[in-house]
C-alpha cells in the first residue's frame, strides 16, 4: 500500500513539474536555445532530480526540448517556418472546430470567457498574462467542445508552437485580436456554426498577417 502511495505521489510530482516547465517554455521564461540545466531547474522548482528528469524526458519526447550538436539538452527554437506551418494547421482545423462547437458551447463557459474579454477590453494596459490566459481558454474551449478528441489534441499541440513564437516576438500588440475574439464569442453565443467558422478563419488570418508585418 505504501509503495502504491509513493508511486502515486511521484507521478503527481512529475506531472506538476512537467506543467511548471511547460509554462516556463510557453511564456518564454525558458527562451528558445536556452541550455537546460537539470540541477538548477530542480532547485528553482524545489523538486528532486527524479521528477525533474521525468518531466524533461517528456518535454523532449514532445519536441519542445532538443539536443544540440554537442548532445546538450536545449529549449527548441521555433523558427518562422515552424510558426507558419503550425498556424497553417490551425487554419485548417480551428474554423471547423468552431463550427462543430457552436451548437454545444456551455453557457457557463461563454459567460466566463465574455467576462475575461470584458476585463481585458476595459483595461488600457491589461496584464499580458491575463490576455494569454484568455486566448488559451477561448481556443482550447472551442477545440474541446468540437467533439473530436483528435482535432482538439492537434490544435493544442500546434498552439504550443505558435504561442512560443508569438510570445518571443519583440513586437506584440497590447490587446491582440480583441475585436476578432469578440466576433467569435458572439457567433458561439448565437450557436451559429457558419458564423463561428468564418469568425475563426478571419481571426487566424489576421494573426498571420500581424506576425508577418511585425517580424
PDB file of C-alpha atoms in Angstrom:
ATOM      1  CA  UNK A   1       0.000   0.000   0.000  1.00  0.00           C
ATOM      2  CA  UNK A   2       2.821   2.393   0.945  1.00  0.00           C
ATOM      3  CA  UNK A   3       4.603   1.631  -2.328  1.00  0.00           C
ATOM      4  CA  UNK A   4       1.438   2.435  -4.277  1.00  0.00           C
ATOM      5  CA  UNK A   5       1.048   5.718  -2.394  1.00  0.00           C
ATOM      6  CA  UNK A   6       4.667   6.618  -3.063  1.00  0.00           C
ATOM      7  CA  UNK A   7       4.268   5.792  -6.745  1.00  0.00           C
ATOM      8  CA  UNK A   8       1.153   7.974  -6.964  1.00  0.00           C
ATOM      9  CA  UNK A   9       2.939  10.839  -5.207  1.00  0.00           C
ATOM     10  CA  UNK A  10       5.915  10.502  -7.577  1.00  0.00           C
ATOM     11  CA  UNK A  11       3.618  10.562 -10.609  1.00  0.00           C
ATOM     12  CA  UNK A  12       1.763  13.598  -9.263  1.00  0.00           C
ATOM     13  CA  UNK A  13       5.005  15.467  -8.596  1.00  0.00           C
ATOM     14  CA  UNK A  14       6.369  14.579 -12.028  1.00  0.00           C
ATOM     15  CA  UNK A  15       3.139  15.848 -13.629  1.00  0.00           C
ATOM     16  CA  UNK A  16       3.280  19.108 -11.654  1.00  0.00           C
ATOM     17  CA  UNK A  17       6.948  19.585 -12.584  1.00  0.00           C
ATOM     18  CA  UNK A  18       6.101  18.986 -16.232  1.00  0.00           C
ATOM     19  CA  UNK A  19       3.355  21.604 -16.105  1.00  0.00           C
ATOM     20  CA  UNK A  20       5.670  24.148 -14.455  1.00  0.00           C
ATOM     21  CA  UNK A  21       8.372  23.638 -17.091  1.00  0.00           C
ATOM     22  CA  UNK A  22       5.825  23.729 -19.912  1.00  0.00           C
ATOM     23  CA  UNK A  23       4.538  27.051 -18.567  1.00  0.00           C
ATOM     24  CA  UNK A  24       8.112  28.364 -18.460  1.00  0.00           C
ATOM     25  CA  UNK A  25       8.627  27.409 -22.111  1.00  0.00           C
ATOM     26  CA  UNK A  26       5.283  28.726 -23.336  1.00  0.00           C
ATOM     27  CA  UNK A  27       5.800  32.050 -21.554  1.00  0.00           C
ATOM     28  CA  UNK A  28       9.378  32.358 -22.886  1.00  0.00           C
ATOM     29  CA  UNK A  29      10.817  32.374 -19.365  1.00  0.00           C
ATOM     30  CA  UNK A  30      12.822  29.478 -20.796  1.00  0.00           C
ATOM     31  CA  UNK A  31      13.675  31.002 -24.156  1.00  0.00           C
ATOM     32  CA  UNK A  32      14.403  29.097 -27.341  1.00  0.00           C
ATOM     33  CA  UNK A  33      18.009  27.948 -27.433  1.00  0.00           C
ATOM     34  CA  UNK A  34      18.422  28.039 -23.642  1.00  0.00           C
ATOM     35  CA  UNK A  35      20.525  25.227 -22.226  1.00  0.00           C
ATOM     36  CA  UNK A  36      18.512  23.105 -19.811  1.00  0.00           C
ATOM     37  CA  UNK A  37      20.303  22.696 -16.501  1.00  0.00           C
ATOM     38  CA  UNK A  38      18.536  19.938 -14.630  1.00  0.00           C
ATOM     39  CA  UNK A  39      20.029  20.680 -11.221  1.00  0.00           C
ATOM     40  CA  UNK A  40      19.306  24.419 -11.411  1.00  0.00           C
ATOM     41  CA  UNK A  41      15.719  23.816 -12.514  1.00  0.00           C
ATOM     42  CA  UNK A  42      15.202  21.242  -9.753  1.00  0.00           C
ATOM     43  CA  UNK A  43      16.413  23.796  -7.200  1.00  0.00           C
ATOM     44  CA  UNK A  44      14.262  26.568  -8.703  1.00  0.00           C
ATOM     45  CA  UNK A  45      11.085  24.480  -8.544  1.00  0.00           C
ATOM     46  CA  UNK A  46      12.013  22.793  -5.249  1.00  0.00           C
ATOM     47  CA  UNK A  47      11.756  19.234  -6.557  1.00  0.00           C
ATOM     48  CA  UNK A  48      14.117  16.293  -6.536  1.00  0.00           C
ATOM     49  CA  UNK A  49      16.032  15.250  -9.618  1.00  0.00           C
ATOM     50  CA  UNK A  50      13.787  12.248 -10.303  1.00  0.00           C
ATOM     51  CA  UNK A  51      10.531  14.136 -11.160  1.00  0.00           C
ATOM     52  CA  UNK A  52      12.599  16.756 -12.950  1.00  0.00           C
ATOM     53  CA  UNK A  53      14.253  14.059 -15.062  1.00  0.00           C
ATOM     54  CA  UNK A  54      10.856  12.567 -15.935  1.00  0.00           C
ATOM     55  CA  UNK A  55       9.434  15.986 -16.840  1.00  0.00           C
ATOM     56  CA  UNK A  56      12.408  16.841 -19.050  1.00  0.00           C
ATOM     57  CA  UNK A  57      12.180  13.476 -20.778  1.00  0.00           C
ATOM     58  CA  UNK A  58       8.517  14.041 -21.503  1.00  0.00           C
ATOM     59  CA  UNK A  59       9.144  17.517 -22.941  1.00  0.00           C
ATOM     60  CA  UNK A  60      11.961  16.131 -25.076  1.00  0.00           C
ATOM     61  CA  UNK A  61       9.630  13.425 -26.350  1.00  0.00           C
ATOM     62  CA  UNK A  62       7.102  16.115 -27.280  1.00  0.00           C
ATOM     63  CA  UNK A  63       9.737  18.020 -29.255  1.00  0.00           C
ATOM     64  CA  UNK A  64       9.852  21.120 -27.060  1.00  0.00           C
ATOM     65  CA  UNK A  65      13.331  20.191 -25.834  1.00  0.00           C
ATOM     66  CA  UNK A  66      16.020  19.043 -28.280  1.00  0.00           C
ATOM     67  CA  UNK A  67      19.677  18.012 -28.267  1.00  0.00           C
ATOM     68  CA  UNK A  68      22.182  20.372 -29.875  1.00  0.00           C
ATOM     69  CA  UNK A  69      25.217  19.268 -31.888  1.00  0.00           C
ATOM     70  CA  UNK A  70      27.057  18.515 -28.654  1.00  0.00           C
ATOM     71  CA  UNK A  71      24.207  16.446 -27.255  1.00  0.00           C
ATOM     72  CA  UNK A  72      23.259  19.108 -24.718  1.00  0.00           C
ATOM     73  CA  UNK A  73      19.555  19.461 -23.949  1.00  0.00           C
ATOM     74  CA  UNK A  74      18.133  22.838 -25.023  1.00  0.00           C
ATOM     75  CA  UNK A  75      14.783  24.527 -25.463  1.00  0.00           C
ATOM     76  CA  UNK A  76      13.696  24.200 -29.068  1.00  0.00           C
ATOM     77  CA  UNK A  77      13.943  27.342 -31.174  1.00  0.00           C
ATOM     78  CA  UNK A  78      10.662  27.909 -33.013  1.00  0.00           C
ATOM     79  CA  UNK A  79      11.525  29.326 -36.426  1.00  0.00           C
ATOM     80  CA  UNK A  80       9.277  31.439 -38.620  1.00  0.00           C
ATOM     81  CA  UNK A  81       8.734  28.375 -40.827  1.00  0.00           C
ATOM     82  CA  UNK A  82       7.772  26.290 -37.783  1.00  0.00           C
ATOM     83  CA  UNK A  83       5.347  29.029 -36.797  1.00  0.00           C
ATOM     84  CA  UNK A  84       3.746  29.382 -40.223  1.00  0.00           C
ATOM     85  CA  UNK A  85       3.480  25.607 -40.656  1.00  0.00           C
ATOM     86  CA  UNK A  86       1.805  25.277 -37.251  1.00  0.00           C
ATOM     87  CA  UNK A  87      -0.518  28.180 -37.948  1.00  0.00           C
ATOM     88  CA  UNK A  88      -1.452  26.647 -41.303  1.00  0.00           C
ATOM     89  CA  UNK A  89      -2.555  23.509 -39.461  1.00  0.00           C
ATOM     90  CA  UNK A  90      -4.595  25.626 -37.084  1.00  0.00           C
ATOM     91  CA  UNK A  91      -6.182  27.456 -40.020  1.00  0.00           C
ATOM     92  CA  UNK A  92      -7.247  24.097 -41.440  1.00  0.00           C
ATOM     93  CA  UNK A  93      -8.686  22.771 -38.184  1.00  0.00           C
ATOM     94  CA  UNK A  94      -9.910  25.583 -35.953  1.00  0.00           C
ATOM     95  CA  UNK A  95     -12.624  27.023 -38.207  1.00  0.00           C
ATOM     96  CA  UNK A  96     -14.117  23.523 -38.408  1.00  0.00           C
ATOM     97  CA  UNK A  97     -13.724  23.112 -34.644  1.00  0.00           C
ATOM     98  CA  UNK A  98     -15.538  26.422 -34.072  1.00  0.00           C
ATOM     99  CA  UNK A  99     -18.382  25.356 -36.355  1.00  0.00           C
ATOM    100  CA  UNK A 100     -18.691  21.999 -34.590  1.00  0.00           C
ATOM    101  CA  UNK A 101     -18.542  23.565 -31.119  1.00  0.00           C
ATOM    102  CA  UNK A 102     -21.010  26.411 -31.754  1.00  0.00           C
ATOM    103  CA  UNK A 103     -24.215  24.457 -31.009  1.00  0.00           C
ATOM    104  CA  UNK A 104     -22.702  22.853 -27.882  1.00  0.00           C
ATOM    105  CA  UNK A 105     -20.738  25.558 -26.035  1.00  0.00           C
ATOM    106  CA  UNK A 106     -21.789  25.552 -22.350  1.00  0.00           C
ATOM    107  CA  UNK A 107     -23.427  28.787 -21.234  1.00  0.00           C
ATOM    108  CA  UNK A 108     -21.173  28.998 -18.185  1.00  0.00           C
ATOM    109  CA  UNK A 109     -18.058  28.751 -20.359  1.00  0.00           C
ATOM    110  CA  UNK A 110     -19.289  31.514 -22.667  1.00  0.00           C
ATOM    111  CA  UNK A 111     -20.154  33.685 -19.670  1.00  0.00           C
ATOM    112  CA  UNK A 112     -16.704  33.200 -18.165  1.00  0.00           C
ATOM    113  CA  UNK A 113     -14.937  33.904 -21.458  1.00  0.00           C
ATOM    114  CA  UNK A 114     -17.028  37.033 -22.055  1.00  0.00           C
ATOM    115  CA  UNK A 115     -16.212  38.313 -18.563  1.00  0.00           C
ATOM    116  CA  UNK A 116     -12.492  37.803 -19.185  1.00  0.00           C
ATOM    117  CA  UNK A 117     -12.697  39.630 -22.501  1.00  0.00           C
ATOM    118  CA  UNK A 118     -14.682  42.480 -20.912  1.00  0.00           C
ATOM    119  CA  UNK A 119     -11.969  42.928 -18.280  1.00  0.00           C
ATOM    120  CA  UNK A 120      -9.212  42.991 -20.905  1.00  0.00           C
ATOM    121  CA  UNK A 121     -11.054  45.488 -23.105  1.00  0.00           C
ATOM    122  CA  UNK A 122     -11.787  47.775 -20.156  1.00  0.00           C
ATOM    123  CA  UNK A 123      -8.109  47.985 -19.161  1.00  0.00           C
ATOM    124  CA  UNK A 124      -5.915  50.411 -21.100  1.00  0.00           C
ATOM    125  CA  UNK A 125      -2.856  48.382 -20.133  1.00  0.00           C
ATOM    126  CA  UNK A 126      -4.075  44.824 -19.460  1.00  0.00           C
ATOM    127  CA  UNK A 127      -1.962  42.224 -17.745  1.00  0.00           C
ATOM    128  CA  UNK A 128      -0.366  40.278 -20.585  1.00  0.00           C
ATOM    129  CA  UNK A 129      -0.681  37.022 -18.658  1.00  0.00           C
ATOM    130  CA  UNK A 130      -4.453  37.577 -18.496  1.00  0.00           C
ATOM    131  CA  UNK A 131      -4.507  38.227 -22.262  1.00  0.00           C
ATOM    132  CA  UNK A 132      -2.693  34.966 -22.948  1.00  0.00           C
ATOM    133  CA  UNK A 133      -4.813  33.118 -20.393  1.00  0.00           C
ATOM    134  CA  UNK A 134      -7.958  34.270 -22.168  1.00  0.00           C
ATOM    135  CA  UNK A 135      -6.565  33.391 -25.588  1.00  0.00           C
ATOM    136  CA  UNK A 136      -5.738  29.871 -24.472  1.00  0.00           C
ATOM    137  CA  UNK A 137      -9.063  29.426 -22.685  1.00  0.00           C
ATOM    138  CA  UNK A 138     -11.075  30.522 -25.723  1.00  0.00           C
ATOM    139  CA  UNK A 139      -9.259  28.455 -28.320  1.00  0.00           C
ATOM    140  CA  UNK A 140      -8.965  25.311 -26.223  1.00  0.00           C
ATOM    141  CA  UNK A 141     -12.588  25.521 -25.027  1.00  0.00           C
ATOM    142  CA  UNK A 142     -13.627  25.528 -28.675  1.00  0.00           C
ATOM    143  CA  UNK A 143     -11.268  22.671 -29.512  1.00  0.00           C
ATOM    144  CA  UNK A 144     -12.510  20.558 -26.611  1.00  0.00           C
ATOM    145  CA  UNK A 145     -16.180  21.246 -27.386  1.00  0.00           C
ATOM    146  CA  UNK A 146     -15.713  20.272 -31.042  1.00  0.00           C
ATOM    147  CA  UNK A 147     -16.453  16.680 -30.075  1.00  0.00           C
ATOM    148  CA  UNK A 148     -13.336  15.468 -31.906  1.00  0.00           C
ATOM    149  CA  UNK A 149     -10.557  14.487 -29.494  1.00  0.00           C
ATOM    150  CA  UNK A 150      -8.008  14.074 -32.293  1.00  0.00           C
ATOM    151  CA  UNK A 151      -8.740  17.554 -33.591  1.00  0.00           C
ATOM    152  CA  UNK A 152      -8.510  19.003 -30.083  1.00  0.00           C
ATOM    153  CA  UNK A 153      -5.180  17.306 -29.427  1.00  0.00           C
ATOM    154  CA  UNK A 154      -3.691  18.550 -32.705  1.00  0.00           C
ATOM    155  CA  UNK A 155      -4.923  22.098 -32.118  1.00  0.00           C
ATOM    156  CA  UNK A 156      -3.409  22.037 -28.629  1.00  0.00           C
ATOM    157  CA  UNK A 157      -0.061  20.840 -29.972  1.00  0.00           C
ATOM    158  CA  UNK A 158       0.038  23.398 -32.783  1.00  0.00           C
ATOM    159  CA  UNK A 159      -0.931  26.183 -30.377  1.00  0.00           C
ATOM    160  CA  UNK A 160       2.153  25.438 -28.313  1.00  0.00           C
ATOM    161  CA  UNK A 161       4.427  26.311 -31.213  1.00  0.00           C
ATOM    162  CA  UNK A 162       2.521  29.422 -32.261  1.00  0.00           C
ATOM    163  CA  UNK A 163       2.292  30.652 -28.666  1.00  0.00           C
ATOM    164  CA  UNK A 164       6.019  30.237 -28.053  1.00  0.00           C
ATOM    165  CA  UNK A 165       6.865  32.104 -31.253  1.00  0.00           C
ATOM    166  CA  UNK A 166       4.415  34.945 -30.641  1.00  0.00           C
ATOM    167  CA  UNK A 167       5.474  35.432 -27.022  1.00  0.00           C
ATOM    168  CA  UNK A 168       9.126  35.679 -28.017  1.00  0.00           C
ATOM    169  CA  UNK A 169       8.468  38.317 -30.659  1.00  0.00           C
ATOM    170  CA  UNK A 170       9.867  41.771 -29.931  1.00  0.00           C
ATOM    171  CA  UNK A 171       6.668  43.448 -31.131  1.00  0.00           C
ATOM    172  CA  UNK A 172       3.330  42.276 -29.734  1.00  0.00           C
ATOM    173  CA  UNK A 173       0.092  44.229 -29.732  1.00  0.00           C
ATOM    174  CA  UNK A 174      -1.172  45.089 -26.257  1.00  0.00           C
ATOM    175  CA  UNK A 175      -4.612  43.634 -26.986  1.00  0.00           C
ATOM    176  CA  UNK A 176      -4.148  41.168 -29.859  1.00  0.00           C
ATOM    177  CA  UNK A 177      -7.300  40.182 -31.696  1.00  0.00           C
ATOM    178  CA  UNK A 178      -9.848  41.566 -29.242  1.00  0.00           C
ATOM    179  CA  UNK A 179     -12.410  42.511 -31.905  1.00  0.00           C
ATOM    180  CA  UNK A 180     -11.870  39.182 -33.638  1.00  0.00           C
ATOM    181  CA  UNK A 181     -12.249  37.289 -30.375  1.00  0.00           C
ATOM    182  CA  UNK A 182     -15.461  39.177 -29.649  1.00  0.00           C
ATOM    183  CA  UNK A 183     -16.817  38.153 -33.059  1.00  0.00           C
ATOM    184  CA  UNK A 184     -16.003  34.516 -32.291  1.00  0.00           C
ATOM    185  CA  UNK A 185     -17.757  34.703 -28.923  1.00  0.00           C
ATOM    186  CA  UNK A 186     -20.788  36.384 -30.490  1.00  0.00           C
ATOM    187  CA  UNK A 187     -21.102  33.616 -33.070  1.00  0.00           C
ATOM    188  CA  UNK A 188     -20.682  30.920 -30.412  1.00  0.00           C
ATOM    189  CA  UNK A 189     -23.257  32.575 -28.157  1.00  0.00           C
ATOM    190  CA  UNK A 190     -25.700  32.596 -31.071  1.00  0.00           C
ATOM    191  CA  UNK A 191     -24.998  28.901 -31.694  1.00  0.00           C
ATOM    192  CA  UNK A 192     -24.264  29.764 -35.337  1.00  0.00           C
ATOM    193  CA  UNK A 193     -21.801  27.247 -36.863  1.00  0.00           C
ATOM    194  CA  UNK A 194     -21.122  29.121 -40.107  1.00  0.00           C
ATOM    195  CA  UNK A 195     -20.628  32.475 -38.370  1.00  0.00           C
ATOM    196  CA  UNK A 196     -18.255  30.786 -35.888  1.00  0.00           C
ATOM    197  CA  UNK A 197     -16.337  29.168 -38.754  1.00  0.00           C
ATOM    198  CA  UNK A 198     -15.934  32.469 -40.580  1.00  0.00           C
ATOM    199  CA  UNK A 199     -15.047  34.440 -37.443  1.00  0.00           C
ATOM    200  CA  UNK A 200     -12.304  31.960 -36.528  1.00  0.00           C
ATOM    201  CA  UNK A 201     -10.924  31.960 -40.078  1.00  0.00           C
ATOM    202  CA  UNK A 202     -10.773  35.765 -40.107  1.00  0.00           C
ATOM    203  CA  UNK A 203      -9.073  35.801 -36.725  1.00  0.00           C
ATOM    204  CA  UNK A 204      -6.344  33.337 -37.665  1.00  0.00           C
ATOM    205  CA  UNK A 205      -5.704  35.111 -40.943  1.00  0.00           C
ATOM    206  CA  UNK A 206      -5.345  38.412 -39.048  1.00  0.00           C
ATOM    207  CA  UNK A 207      -2.916  36.745 -36.620  1.00  0.00           C
ATOM    208  CA  UNK A 208      -0.799  35.515 -39.527  1.00  0.00           C
ATOM    209  CA  UNK A 209      -0.752  38.922 -41.199  1.00  0.00           C
ATOM    210  CA  UNK A 210       0.096  40.639 -37.918  1.00  0.00           C
ATOM    211  CA  UNK A 211       3.073  38.405 -37.259  1.00  0.00           C
ATOM    212  CA  UNK A 212       4.407  38.728 -40.790  1.00  0.00           C
ATOM    213  CA  UNK A 213       4.076  42.506 -40.579  1.00  0.00           C
ATOM    214  CA  UNK A 214       5.946  42.724 -37.275  1.00  0.00           C
ATOM    215  CA  UNK A 215       8.532  40.017 -37.866  1.00  0.00           C
TER     216      UNK A 215
END
